[in-house]
Every structure is written in structure tokens, then in C-alpha cells.
XYZ file of C-alpha atoms in Angstrom:
671
model
C -0.245 -0.500 -0.205
C 1.863 3.333 -0.778
C 2.212 6.305 2.278
C -0.592 8.048 0.235
C -3.501 5.397 1.001
C -2.241 5.542 5.154
C -4.319 7.632 7.479
C -2.337 6.888 10.657
C -4.890 8.084 13.129
C -5.748 8.164 16.839
C -8.868 8.623 19.137
C -8.255 10.320 21.742
C -10.017 12.115 25.077
C -11.438 12.114 28.804
C -12.004 8.889 30.378
C -16.189 7.794 29.195
C -16.136 10.227 26.724
C -16.806 7.181 24.617
C -13.905 6.990 22.346
C -13.195 3.273 22.180
C -16.992 3.164 21.311
C -15.949 4.817 18.201
C -13.341 2.703 17.316
C -15.627 -0.599 17.562
C -17.829 1.653 15.491
C -15.576 2.117 13.317
C -14.337 -1.821 13.253
C -17.776 -2.303 12.101
C -18.821 -0.253 9.384
C -15.460 -0.607 7.628
C -15.349 -4.257 7.789
C -13.372 -5.344 9.859
C -16.083 -6.865 12.963
C -18.785 -8.387 12.121
C -19.920 -7.667 15.351
C -19.776 -4.414 17.693
C -18.069 -4.763 20.622
C -19.653 -3.253 23.607
C -17.344 -1.519 26.562
C -19.973 -1.676 28.836
C -20.113 -5.692 28.254
C -16.735 -6.488 28.747
C -16.788 -7.270 25.104
C -14.352 -4.395 23.135
C -11.893 -5.799 20.944
C -9.810 -2.790 21.542
C -10.166 -3.329 25.174
C -8.685 -6.782 24.500
C -6.608 -6.888 28.927
C -8.399 -8.647 31.495
C -7.907 -5.391 33.840
C -9.165 -3.140 30.102
C -12.907 -5.518 30.511
C -12.642 -5.191 34.009
C -12.996 -2.115 34.781
C -14.461 -0.788 31.592
C -11.585 1.893 30.838
C -8.500 1.459 28.492
C -5.443 0.820 29.784
C -3.075 0.469 26.926
C -2.723 2.121 23.597
C -3.990 -0.553 20.741
C -3.327 -0.370 17.407
C -5.227 -1.306 14.279
C -5.823 -1.090 10.812
C -9.058 -0.987 8.434
C -10.065 -0.274 4.909
C -12.558 2.641 4.154
C -13.105 3.912 0.625
C -9.654 3.439 -0.742
C -7.560 4.636 1.867
C -6.153 2.431 4.804
C -6.639 3.482 8.367
C -4.316 2.547 10.912
C -5.668 2.981 13.896
C -5.011 3.754 17.666
C -7.410 3.314 20.176
C -5.718 5.312 23.382
C -6.707 5.162 27.218
C -9.135 8.541 28.664
C -6.978 8.226 32.019
C -4.602 10.224 33.260
C -2.168 7.409 35.155
C -2.310 6.518 31.591
C -0.835 9.125 29.742
C 1.699 7.698 28.390
C 0.071 5.764 25.509
C -1.088 9.048 24.717
C 2.328 10.784 23.984
C 3.641 7.393 22.295
C 0.931 7.052 20.476
C 1.130 10.992 19.519
C 5.026 10.308 18.261
C 4.199 8.267 15.145
C 0.323 9.438 14.528
C 0.161 11.964 11.532
C -3.712 12.854 12.868
C -6.127 12.547 15.527
C -9.462 12.519 16.364
C -10.714 14.034 20.125
C -14.540 12.884 20.950
C -16.095 14.757 23.645
C -19.236 14.125 25.675
C -21.851 16.284 24.515
C -23.027 16.491 28.420
C -19.875 17.555 29.764
C -18.401 19.237 27.236
C -13.856 19.764 27.017
C -13.482 18.074 29.700
C -9.637 17.529 32.050
C -7.840 15.019 30.072
C -9.300 16.683 26.939
C -6.932 19.419 27.791
C -4.538 17.853 28.455
C -4.969 15.391 25.836
C -5.882 18.192 23.281
C -2.653 20.287 24.652
C -0.128 17.443 24.223
C -1.482 17.175 20.382
C -0.502 20.396 19.666
C 2.334 20.399 20.824
C 3.238 17.888 18.560
C 1.574 19.691 15.815
C -0.913 16.777 15.068
C -4.219 18.057 12.395
C -7.300 17.810 14.788
C -11.154 16.511 13.960
C -13.834 16.689 16.397
C -16.223 14.862 17.181
C -19.369 15.809 19.381
C -20.399 12.434 20.909
C -23.376 11.693 23.243
C -25.780 13.600 21.231
C -28.652 11.005 22.318
C -28.110 11.747 25.888
C -30.354 14.596 28.109
C -28.932 18.112 28.386
C -26.996 17.457 25.307
C -26.139 20.750 23.535
C -23.670 20.869 20.647
C -23.615 23.744 19.905
C -22.448 24.785 23.445
C -20.102 21.867 23.642
C -18.442 23.889 20.372
C -18.468 26.532 22.080
C -16.877 25.191 25.370
C -14.534 23.793 23.015
C -13.007 26.689 21.165
C -12.761 28.987 24.988
C -11.019 25.811 26.871
C -8.659 24.198 23.887
C -7.731 27.103 22.395
C -8.536 25.293 19.025
C -9.755 26.823 15.462
C -12.669 24.779 15.842
C -15.826 25.151 12.946
C -18.995 22.812 12.822
C -19.252 21.041 9.396
C -22.096 18.957 10.909
C -25.228 20.249 12.940
C -27.122 17.782 15.452
C -31.068 17.220 13.849
C -32.913 16.957 17.527
C -30.676 16.489 20.605
C -31.197 14.355 23.462
C -33.638 12.120 22.962
C -35.232 13.413 20.018
C -31.565 13.166 18.047
C -32.624 11.501 14.545
C -29.723 12.063 12.434
C -26.912 15.010 11.608
C -27.338 17.768 9.303
C -24.331 17.494 6.382
C -23.783 21.713 5.942
C -21.345 21.028 3.373
C -24.386 19.119 0.989
C -26.926 20.983 2.641
C -28.666 17.683 3.757
C -30.117 15.661 6.376
C -28.415 12.210 7.098
C -30.770 9.832 9.078
C -29.507 6.459 10.405
C -31.790 3.461 9.730
C -31.985 1.352 13.328
C -32.518 -1.867 11.729
C -29.567 -3.029 10.304
C -27.302 -1.082 12.914
C -27.205 2.096 10.936
C -25.160 0.880 8.364
C -27.258 2.230 5.717
C -27.553 6.278 5.543
C -31.286 7.815 4.714
C -30.132 10.747 2.395
C -33.087 13.945 1.787
C -32.865 17.001 1.690
C -33.050 19.883 4.795
C -36.481 20.816 6.526
C -37.320 23.841 6.449
C -37.412 24.492 9.758
C -33.759 23.894 9.627
C -32.967 25.807 6.520
C -31.914 29.007 8.222
C -30.308 27.465 11.234
C -28.368 25.623 8.460
C -27.212 28.667 6.280
C -26.332 30.581 9.158
C -23.811 27.541 10.033
C -22.885 27.505 6.457
C -22.427 30.660 6.317
C -19.703 31.259 9.130
C -18.025 28.288 7.681
C -17.438 29.574 4.625
C -16.532 32.483 6.295
C -13.495 30.947 8.100
C -12.518 28.762 5.111
C -12.341 32.295 2.434
C -10.240 33.362 5.284
C -7.353 30.392 4.436
C -7.471 32.232 0.677
C -7.670 35.942 -1.068
C -8.868 34.408 -3.790
C -11.754 32.507 -2.277
C -11.940 35.488 -0.418
C -13.158 37.514 -3.176
C -15.595 34.316 -3.604
C -17.204 34.378 -0.374
C -17.822 38.103 -0.702
C -19.281 38.364 -3.977
C -21.460 35.672 -3.097
C -21.551 34.911 0.426
C -21.174 31.658 0.170
C -18.304 28.955 -1.330
C -18.497 26.063 -3.477
C -18.923 22.918 -1.839
C -15.503 21.801 -4.340
C -13.869 24.405 -2.763
C -15.097 24.057 0.936
C -13.556 20.481 0.949
C -10.043 22.292 -0.601
C -10.528 24.101 1.977
C -11.104 22.247 5.588
C -8.469 20.078 4.295
C -5.630 22.653 3.899
C -7.390 24.160 6.934
C -6.968 20.924 8.975
C -3.580 19.957 7.651
C -2.323 23.763 8.582
C -3.958 23.767 12.154
C -5.551 26.923 11.862
C -8.953 24.696 11.237
C -10.694 21.923 13.514
C -13.838 20.403 11.920
C -16.981 19.550 14.252
C -19.233 16.652 13.227
C -21.608 15.373 15.752
C -23.142 11.938 16.385
C -23.758 9.286 18.716
C -21.335 6.295 18.465
C -23.411 4.019 20.865
C -26.503 4.143 18.859
C -24.469 4.093 15.610
C -24.735 7.346 14.681
C -22.731 9.981 12.539
C -20.031 6.959 12.557
C -19.226 7.038 8.008
C -19.036 10.618 7.927
C -16.254 10.496 10.609
C -14.730 8.193 8.334
C -15.284 10.424 5.081
C -13.715 13.034 7.031
C -10.632 11.036 8.268
C -9.820 10.779 4.413
C -10.824 13.601 2.979
C -9.183 16.184 5.719
C -6.489 14.205 7.957
C -3.306 14.070 6.049
C -1.163 10.694 4.614
C 1.855 10.817 6.106
C 3.668 11.958 2.512
C 2.105 15.317 3.662
C 3.203 15.447 7.197
C 6.395 17.806 7.879
C 9.236 14.832 7.427
C 10.984 14.434 10.933
C 14.576 15.536 12.055
C 17.003 12.997 13.373
C 21.195 13.319 13.953
C 23.697 11.885 12.733
C 25.021 9.762 16.095
C 28.999 10.275 14.289
C 28.445 14.062 12.850
C 25.977 15.346 15.071
C 24.672 17.171 11.889
C 20.677 16.892 11.402
C 18.635 15.063 8.755
C 15.516 15.255 7.376
C 13.934 11.625 7.097
C 11.782 12.033 4.010
C 9.099 9.140 3.225
C 11.190 8.351 0.766
C 10.484 4.394 -0.678
C 14.048 4.399 -2.230
C 16.123 5.934 0.667
C 17.715 3.371 3.329
C 15.527 2.391 5.847
C 14.756 3.892 9.588
C 11.489 3.423 11.827
C 11.198 3.920 15.541
C 10.139 2.070 17.895
C 7.372 3.276 20.138
C 5.851 1.024 21.840
C 6.834 -2.990 24.032
C 4.950 -5.278 24.916
C 5.659 -8.632 26.798
C 5.641 -12.218 25.017
C 7.444 -15.402 26.571
C 9.808 -15.429 24.121
C 10.685 -11.822 24.029
C 9.205 -8.606 23.216
C 6.407 -7.376 21.087
C 7.960 -4.103 19.688
C 6.248 -1.712 17.945
C 7.041 0.212 15.372
C 6.727 3.700 12.574
C 8.597 3.502 9.536
C 9.834 7.031 8.281
C 11.344 6.247 5.816
C 13.002 2.990 3.328
C 11.432 -0.387 3.253
C 12.093 -2.878 5.622
C 11.537 -6.372 4.724
C 11.077 -9.578 6.621
C 14.359 -10.763 7.299
C 16.165 -7.012 7.155
C 18.865 -6.711 9.636
C 18.815 -2.939 10.995
C 21.249 -1.433 13.227
C 19.435 0.134 16.815
C 21.599 3.503 17.033
C 21.184 3.107 20.817
C 22.750 0.181 21.295
C 25.449 -0.140 18.306
C 23.880 -3.362 17.228
C 21.760 -4.787 14.456
C 18.114 -6.042 14.958
C 16.855 -8.924 12.658
C 13.645 -8.773 12.007
C 12.405 -11.906 11.636
C 8.548 -11.353 11.472
C 6.399 -8.089 10.565
C 2.912 -8.222 11.239
C -0.031 -5.786 10.777
C -2.309 -5.601 14.789
C -5.236 -5.977 15.159
C -5.769 -5.548 19.480
C -4.215 -8.458 20.245
C -4.043 -10.085 17.105
C -1.114 -9.638 14.215
C -1.532 -10.512 10.628
C 2.207 -10.832 8.579
C 3.062 -8.431 6.645
C 5.856 -9.338 3.662
C 7.012 -5.744 3.810
C 6.303 -2.359 5.823
C 6.798 1.682 3.660
C 6.825 4.887 4.243
C 3.953 5.271 7.669
C 3.565 1.723 8.132
C 2.910 1.340 11.521
C 3.878 -3.075 12.252
C 5.169 -4.687 15.127
C 8.111 -7.557 15.942
C 7.914 -9.987 17.895
C 11.055 -11.643 20.334
C 12.731 -8.536 20.144
C 14.574 -8.654 23.552
C 16.685 -5.649 23.164
C 14.408 -3.230 21.394
C 12.873 -0.276 23.892
C 10.386 2.298 23.710
C 12.134 5.490 21.704
C 15.090 3.467 19.915
C 15.949 3.648 16.510
C 16.214 1.341 13.589
C 17.613 2.448 10.468
C 19.784 1.144 7.649
C 23.741 0.364 8.600
C 24.832 2.834 5.071
C 22.549 6.003 7.097
C 22.561 5.836 10.948
C 20.733 8.312 12.355
C 18.842 8.620 15.595
C 14.853 9.848 15.638
C 13.439 12.192 18.340
C 12.746 10.004 21.336
C 9.194 9.931 23.503
C 9.772 11.958 26.340
C 7.394 10.495 29.292
C 6.624 12.422 32.907
C 8.271 11.762 35.791
C 6.939 9.448 38.464
C 4.790 10.977 41.230
C 3.750 7.899 43.591
C 5.426 5.111 45.353
C 4.857 2.112 46.530
C 6.616 -1.040 48.816
C 6.036 -4.487 47.267
C 7.609 -7.864 48.985
C 7.618 -11.278 47.815
C 6.740 -13.753 50.028
C 10.080 -15.844 50.282
C 14.061 -15.484 48.853
C 13.108 -17.183 45.297
C 10.094 -15.181 44.908
C 11.866 -12.241 45.841
C 13.999 -12.988 42.162
C 10.487 -13.530 39.962
C 9.547 -10.506 41.551
C 12.627 -8.475 40.140
C 12.382 -9.783 36.969
C 8.837 -9.288 36.346
C 9.302 -5.624 37.815
C 11.737 -4.886 35.629
C 9.213 -6.131 32.319
C 6.804 -4.235 33.094
C 9.123 -0.776 33.410
C 10.605 -2.043 29.635
C 6.951 -2.030 28.782
C 5.456 1.294 30.716
C 8.394 4.246 31.238
C 6.226 5.441 33.757
C 6.892 2.929 36.036
C 10.267 2.749 38.100
C 11.784 0.485 40.595
C 14.995 -0.058 43.100
C 15.511 -2.228 45.561
C 14.480 -1.311 49.412
C 17.245 -1.169 50.852
C 15.460 -1.109 54.561
C 12.612 -3.922 53.277
C 15.103 -6.138 50.952
C 11.484 -5.810 48.884
C 11.275 -3.176 45.830
C 9.825 0.238 45.336
C 7.862 0.576 42.531
C 6.794 4.700 41.403
C 3.512 5.558 39.056
C 1.772 7.775 37.916
C -1.409 7.214 40.373
C -3.079 4.943 42.516
C -4.861 3.325 39.483
C -1.252 3.273 37.540
C 0.129 0.624 40.501
C -3.142 -0.682 40.954
C -3.376 -2.162 37.558
C 0.300 -3.156 37.637
C 0.139 -5.142 41.034
C -2.748 -6.719 39.790
C -0.984 -7.722 36.882
C 1.680 -9.230 38.496
C -0.372 -11.436 40.886
C -2.841 -12.483 38.084
C -1.183 -12.376 34.619
C 2.111 -13.778 35.931
C 0.627 -15.677 38.913
C 3.097 -14.168 41.959
C 1.979 -13.884 45.443
C 3.699 -10.261 46.143
C 2.273 -7.946 49.325
C 2.264 -3.758 48.790
C 2.186 -1.772 51.185
C 0.103 1.680 50.674
C 1.465 4.023 47.867
C 3.382 6.927 49.285
C 4.672 10.202 47.857
C 7.769 10.395 45.372
C 9.764 13.804 46.958
C 12.490 15.186 45.126
C 15.311 17.279 46.250
C 17.179 20.092 45.213
C 19.905 22.266 45.932
C 17.912 25.890 46.765
C 20.667 28.749 46.871
C 24.068 28.555 43.900
C 26.482 26.862 45.929
C 30.529 24.707 45.303
C 32.557 22.356 46.715
C 35.170 19.549 45.676
C 35.049 16.430 45.852
C 37.425 12.574 45.723
C 37.792 9.419 45.243
C 41.062 7.666 45.753
C 41.915 4.059 45.646
C 44.271 2.653 49.022
C 47.142 1.302 47.534
C 46.745 2.190 44.046
C 49.766 3.892 43.749
C 48.139 7.256 45.148
C 45.037 6.968 42.530
C 43.151 10.154 43.584
C 41.178 12.659 41.494
C 39.822 15.784 42.696
C 36.580 17.425 41.462
C 35.469 21.139 41.926
C 31.167 21.703 40.897
C 29.478 24.960 41.151
C 24.940 23.397 41.600
C 22.730 26.165 41.263
C 18.571 26.162 40.947
C 16.775 24.822 37.297
C 13.699 24.698 36.233
C 13.971 21.842 34.415
C 12.769 18.714 37.140
C 15.632 15.859 35.353
C 19.321 17.136 36.720
C 21.059 18.947 34.513
C 25.141 18.670 34.225
C 26.970 21.318 32.436
C 31.420 21.117 31.816
C 32.743 24.674 32.189
C 34.543 26.184 29.730
C 37.861 25.587 29.946
C 37.264 22.412 31.288
C 41.074 20.284 31.419
C 40.274 17.377 28.251
C 38.833 15.133 30.310
C 38.528 10.712 28.140
C 36.235 10.590 25.096
C 34.752 7.284 26.814
C 34.202 9.394 30.212
C 33.455 13.316 28.113
C 30.169 10.462 26.456
C 28.764 9.481 28.733
C 29.010 12.767 30.485
C 26.857 13.976 27.530
C 24.048 12.121 28.149
C 21.075 14.200 29.385
C 20.121 11.282 32.457
C 24.044 11.173 33.407
C 22.716 12.132 37.002
C 18.833 10.961 37.453
C 18.981 8.831 40.741
C 21.627 10.571 41.944
C 20.275 11.392 46.330
C 20.560 14.734 47.213
C 21.090 14.892 51.592
C 18.245 13.556 52.325
C 18.591 10.586 50.191
C 15.670 11.765 48.014
C 16.699 11.914 44.030
C 18.377 15.204 42.991
C 15.791 17.501 40.741
C 15.700 20.935 39.638
C 19.615 20.927 40.101
C 22.064 22.420 37.389
C 25.667 20.777 38.018
C 28.712 23.002 36.516
C 32.048 20.975 36.169
C 34.261 23.736 37.151
C 37.506 21.571 37.256
C 39.002 18.585 38.294
C 43.011 17.158 38.632
C 44.195 13.277 38.740
C 47.718 12.105 39.869
C 48.223 9.424 38.160
C 48.913 10.339 34.503
C 46.470 6.640 33.792
C 43.153 8.060 32.236
C 40.403 7.734 34.981
C 37.606 5.419 34.297
C 33.787 6.827 34.304
C 32.795 4.857 37.547
C 36.309 6.766 39.200
C 35.438 9.874 37.391
C 31.913 9.874 38.735
C 32.269 8.816 42.188
C 34.949 12.039 42.852
C 31.620 13.573 41.686
C 29.186 12.721 43.790
C 31.570 13.185 46.090
C 31.596 16.905 45.144
C 28.042 17.123 45.313
C 27.315 15.195 48.122
C 29.594 17.932 49.845
C 28.032 20.870 48.086
C 24.134 20.297 49.211
C 23.894 21.162 52.979
C 22.144 22.724 54.616
C 20.140 24.966 52.337
C 18.666 22.468 50.460
C 14.424 22.032 49.333
C 12.860 19.164 49.641
C 10.216 19.603 46.859
C 6.353 16.850 46.445
C 4.624 16.520 43.029
C 2.225 19.443 42.897
C -1.308 18.092 41.116
C -4.128 19.777 38.504
C -6.753 18.480 40.445
C -10.711 18.878 39.143
C -13.212 17.956 40.722
C -17.061 17.912 39.370
C -19.229 17.316 42.459
C -23.469 18.279 42.737
C -23.926 22.069 43.498
C -25.569 20.959 46.966
C -22.143 19.128 48.096
C -19.363 21.990 46.948
C -19.414 23.651 50.226
C -18.848 20.253 51.997
C -15.588 19.769 49.397
C -13.936 23.226 49.221
C -13.681 22.403 53.179
C -11.647 19.354 52.868
C -9.254 21.069 49.749
C -8.593 23.974 51.882
C -7.823 21.490 54.675
C -5.676 19.940 52.312
C -3.580 22.896 51.473
C -5.115 23.360 48.008
C -5.038 26.681 46.231
C -8.506 26.565 44.076
C -7.643 28.159 40.997
C -11.591 28.615 39.573
C -14.889 27.489 40.416
C -17.386 26.722 37.036
C -21.299 25.666 37.339
C -22.519 23.223 35.025
C -25.744 22.791 35.249
C -26.243 21.455 38.559
C -22.879 20.393 38.383
C -19.716 22.542 40.351
C -16.364 21.865 38.633
C -13.427 23.055 41.088
C -10.345 23.578 39.225
C -7.141 23.876 41.713
C -3.762 22.727 42.341
C -1.906 20.249 45.947
C 0.365 18.491 46.723
C -0.247 14.986 46.305
C 0.805 14.363 50.088
C -2.354 15.564 50.739
C -4.150 13.539 48.139
C -3.740 10.162 49.239
C -6.860 8.374 48.894
C -8.908 11.024 48.537
C -11.796 9.541 46.032
C -12.544 7.343 49.413
C -13.296 11.146 51.090
C -14.802 12.570 48.183
C -16.979 9.184 47.957
C -17.724 9.765 51.513
C -18.639 13.460 51.285
C -21.010 13.606 48.280
C -22.623 10.386 48.733
C -20.858 9.028 45.456
C -21.315 11.238 43.231
C -18.193 13.030 43.212
C -15.561 12.674 40.909
C -12.671 13.957 40.115
C -9.198 13.539 37.634
C -5.606 14.421 39.249
C -2.883 14.689 36.737
C 0.799 15.561 37.933
C 2.011 19.621 37.451
C 5.410 19.341 38.299
C 7.261 19.651 41.835
C 6.278 22.572 44.670
C 8.615 22.630 48.189
C 6.830 20.417 50.800
C 5.178 22.094 52.897
């Protein structure tokens, strides 16, 4: 299949907006599935993990492919819960477009804003699908208005609902100026197309006028036509919507009800017509690891192969690695160079994935999303490329974990097994970290939230059949230098002819969470092997401060170093002296940091005062309170240490009617 025929798209949304139901309907109407999977009864094709089906939520990004018209849609269904935001981050790195699914009653919610910000950061074109138009209280116009206000995107309706709430009958197409209805008898497979009813003609005309005005603003020639006619021809409208969507100046808004099989086929048409193919997006830049020169990686079939590993999943006989091809052709049996490890990896088999099922491929070209089994050495973010054009594609950025939990096995043999399994989970999910707990002999597992830790604990117990004891989640503190300071440190080896290294450093506060290491100008030359390692951005990650917490928001400048021997120091020897200097510099002025959380609470009006009083006790900073019907929405910032087990407290205060979303928002000094 040619790259121009691909549409690599993701389905993104806040939890419970109906994102997976939209995906299931896409699979049904494109003929990939013969029945409609449902989230509520655990039959959704894309939610294939046991945890997903039991909880009714998406936990891991699932990949599939399906035909529509003359195109192939390569689709990633992503989680909507904030604890699994890493799955959104990895998907956006390889997608060319996204569909943002919005709840027609709730409008843009906390995680909607987060995923839109992520998509905008990656400059990914967007479509908006206002779902659940059949719910009581659904209002398309209000949902779009709030999307414009909160998402800061150029949202423009291309449809209107025909009826809303329980009276929803279909949608009004503003381009063709037709009414579309779906037959319930055949599950919405066939559309009934008719003229716009007379009672709706004025509303359609006004909305089309606004659509034409927004498209006309993209081109002077179109503007002239619009000024002369107060309208644009349909071919210009379609051309303009494609141009505006790909340039990210417009976000076409469609509507419907996925659960009741309304509006999916026009959404598929919009994906093919307005979202870009791999040939129409900006070519990514890569680095030549030998020269440091930037290289533009064009989606050229004849160019040397280059692919990015965006996901790794555990299998019994090695990892299943998911890749996107950015240039060249990759064939079954090819051996590609892994820039991170410096080793060649042979791709014995290539698979097109359909959730947890797979179809064999002989080759993959630019734009292809595929999986390779048996890749135990591959990691998320690795670049695989041809040996004659070695390059390094930009990796994937993941947030730092904020909660920590102790895990203990029942005996020594189970403890070794636990360590092996934690390594597997961390390879799959870069937002999980683990380390040995010196106090208990167990392990400390860090993640993005209570649900994130709970899901992985259940995987250990159920999927891997290991009996594990878990402690209560606790906050993952960090430590930073409070003010600029300097010190020297040294390391010597007794009996090694007085071999000694002295290092002088200056520490200063930084806004970056991960500590940074810099070399002073004019520094005495370091051995190349040491210099190469010191230039890696993660070199200081895991170092601890005076109180034993990992170092953060600190810049370390090596001002000078000296050795008592002419023999070049090894990396470990130099790092030992450097650690000594850093430890000496960090003293009483250190600042202990804790995660600051961005909190969104939805609560019935009659319970607002109790919730606010509780948040005040938790040292929260209330940023905004807005009213949506009889629901109050509270936006606040709060230290994570005060929010452990908040879900239980909120249920008690609101008789189970309150809900909240919480996401990491940097660090703050511990109160």
C-alpha cells in the first residue's frame, strides 16, 4: 500500500467520553469486525486486556487497521485516564492526525484539555467528534463553544445535530446541505439522505455562512468569491477544510452518538478527506550520531530504512516491539542497526496488529505501523535504521512518576522472580520506575497514580501468577539545591599508587525536573569515554541529595578536575569523585520537593461547600469554580501528599456522586 493511502490516526478523549465505542463502530462499519464490541459488557475488541474489560476503561494503547474507501486507516485507541497518559504520548509521536472525542453533555473535560495540548505540542492535525448527542442535556452548540474557549483551537462545525438528547434523529451536513439519518434496523449501516427540512434551513444557512467565512479567510482568491456570493462552492469548501485541517488552522467538528450508531460514516469520510497522509506531514529531523549533523527523514521508498520503536509489550519469548517506518522499505528478515545499543537487530517477522491479533506482512514502507516479535533488546524510543545511514530520531518524552509503593515477595525465590517481572513492566511502561528497598529487602515501584500502581500490582498477581504484598502508596519526593553553592570532592583507591581524582562543582537551581550536568568552558580535557557518558542527558538521574531523595531541579557545573596519575580515569572512578563533590555541595539549604497536582473535581451543587472545606484542609489552591447545570467544577492545585486516598473522602462527602481527575503539574517545596 502506498503511503499516500494511509491515514495514521489516534482516538483521544477524557475517560468515559465514548472513545473506545467510537473505535468499535469504526471497526464494524469498515467491515473489520462482524459484530459491535461494547465496553459496558466487556466485549470491546480494542480493550483486550482482562483489567480493561473488568474495569470498562482503556489502559494500554491498542493498534489496528481498517479500510475505508480507497484508504487504509491505521488507528490507535488510547486511554482516557490520566494515570495512563504515557500511552497518549507514545501514540502522538507516530500519528499524523487525531480525532478528539467530546461528551456532548460534559463538554471538554480535564483530560480532554491535556490530550489536546499534547497533540498541539506535536503539531498533529485534529478533528472533533461531539459524541453522546442522544443523552439528556446534550447540546452541540454549547459543547463547541466551550471547546473553542478551553481547547484554544480553531473549531468549526461542519455538521449540526438534527434533534438533540432523546430527540436525536440524525445530522445536518453543512457542505452538501442534506439531512443524514441512520436506519436502526440494520445497526446504522445504511444512511437515508434527504433534503434539509424547512424548519432547519435557516439554522443550516447561518452555520454554513460561518463555515464559508472561516474557509475563505485561508486564501485571498476564496475570500473574493465569498465576498461576491456570501457562499463558497462545495469543492472549495472541501479543499479549504483539508488545507485548514492539515495546517492546524481549523478543527472540523462533527457530531453523533457512537453507542446508537449515528454519525460514524461521515467521521470516517472526514478522516480520509481532511486528515493528512504520511506524505503530507513535515518530515521528522534526525541526528547523525557520528557527526551531530541534522538529517531530514523523508518518506521515500528508495531511501535507507528508518523506523522508531514507539511501544514494547511483553511476550513469553521476548518483547513485541511496535514501530513506525519513516523512510525506506523494511522487509521480513532484514537486519537493522539499533543506534542506542550499536547492535544489529534481525526482524524475523513483521505483523500488522489488530488489538492482540496479528496478520503477517512481507514488507512495510513509509507510514506503516507494524510489530516485530522476539525483540528482547529493543526499548521504547529506539531508532532502527540501515547501517549505511545511521541516524537517531527524536525519542519520546514521558512524565516522571509521582507515587511510590512497596512490593514484597513471600520468599527468596519469589523475590528474584519479582525483580525480573518488575523489569518487564518497566520495559513496557516508561512511566513506571522500580528500585530495591534497602530497608525491607523488597522493591519500590513508582507510577503515575493509585490506579496505575493498582493495575500493575494486579498484573503481577493475575497475569504472572506471583503472590505479592503491597504497601500503601506514598509520595515520590525529590530534593533540590536551595541556592547556588560550590564544593570539591575526591575519590582515591588505597594502595593504587595513590590514585586520586579531585573534582570541583558549582550547583544552582534549575526549572528542569531532571538534573542537568554541564562542563565549564576551558575545562581540562576528559577522556573521550568519560566525556561521551557525561553528555548523556540522564547521567544524573537517580542521584540522591542529603536527605536521600532523588536530585531534581538542579544544575551541576563541573568547574575543574585533576588526577594524581597520568593514567586516564575510568568512568566509574570519575563519577565517584563527582558524586562526592555534589554531596559536599548539598547541605542545609536543600529544598525537599513534592509533586504538585492539577486537580479537577466535579461535584453536585449541594455538596460543594463540604468539598471546598476539605480541599482547604489539604492545602489546595483553588484556581476556578464553574457551574455546569447542577454540577460544580472545581479546578485546583494541591500537594500530592495531601491527596492520597482522596477518592474515598470524596465519595463520603458527595454520597458517591462526586468525581475527580488529577495530573502531575511539576514539583513544589514540601509544606
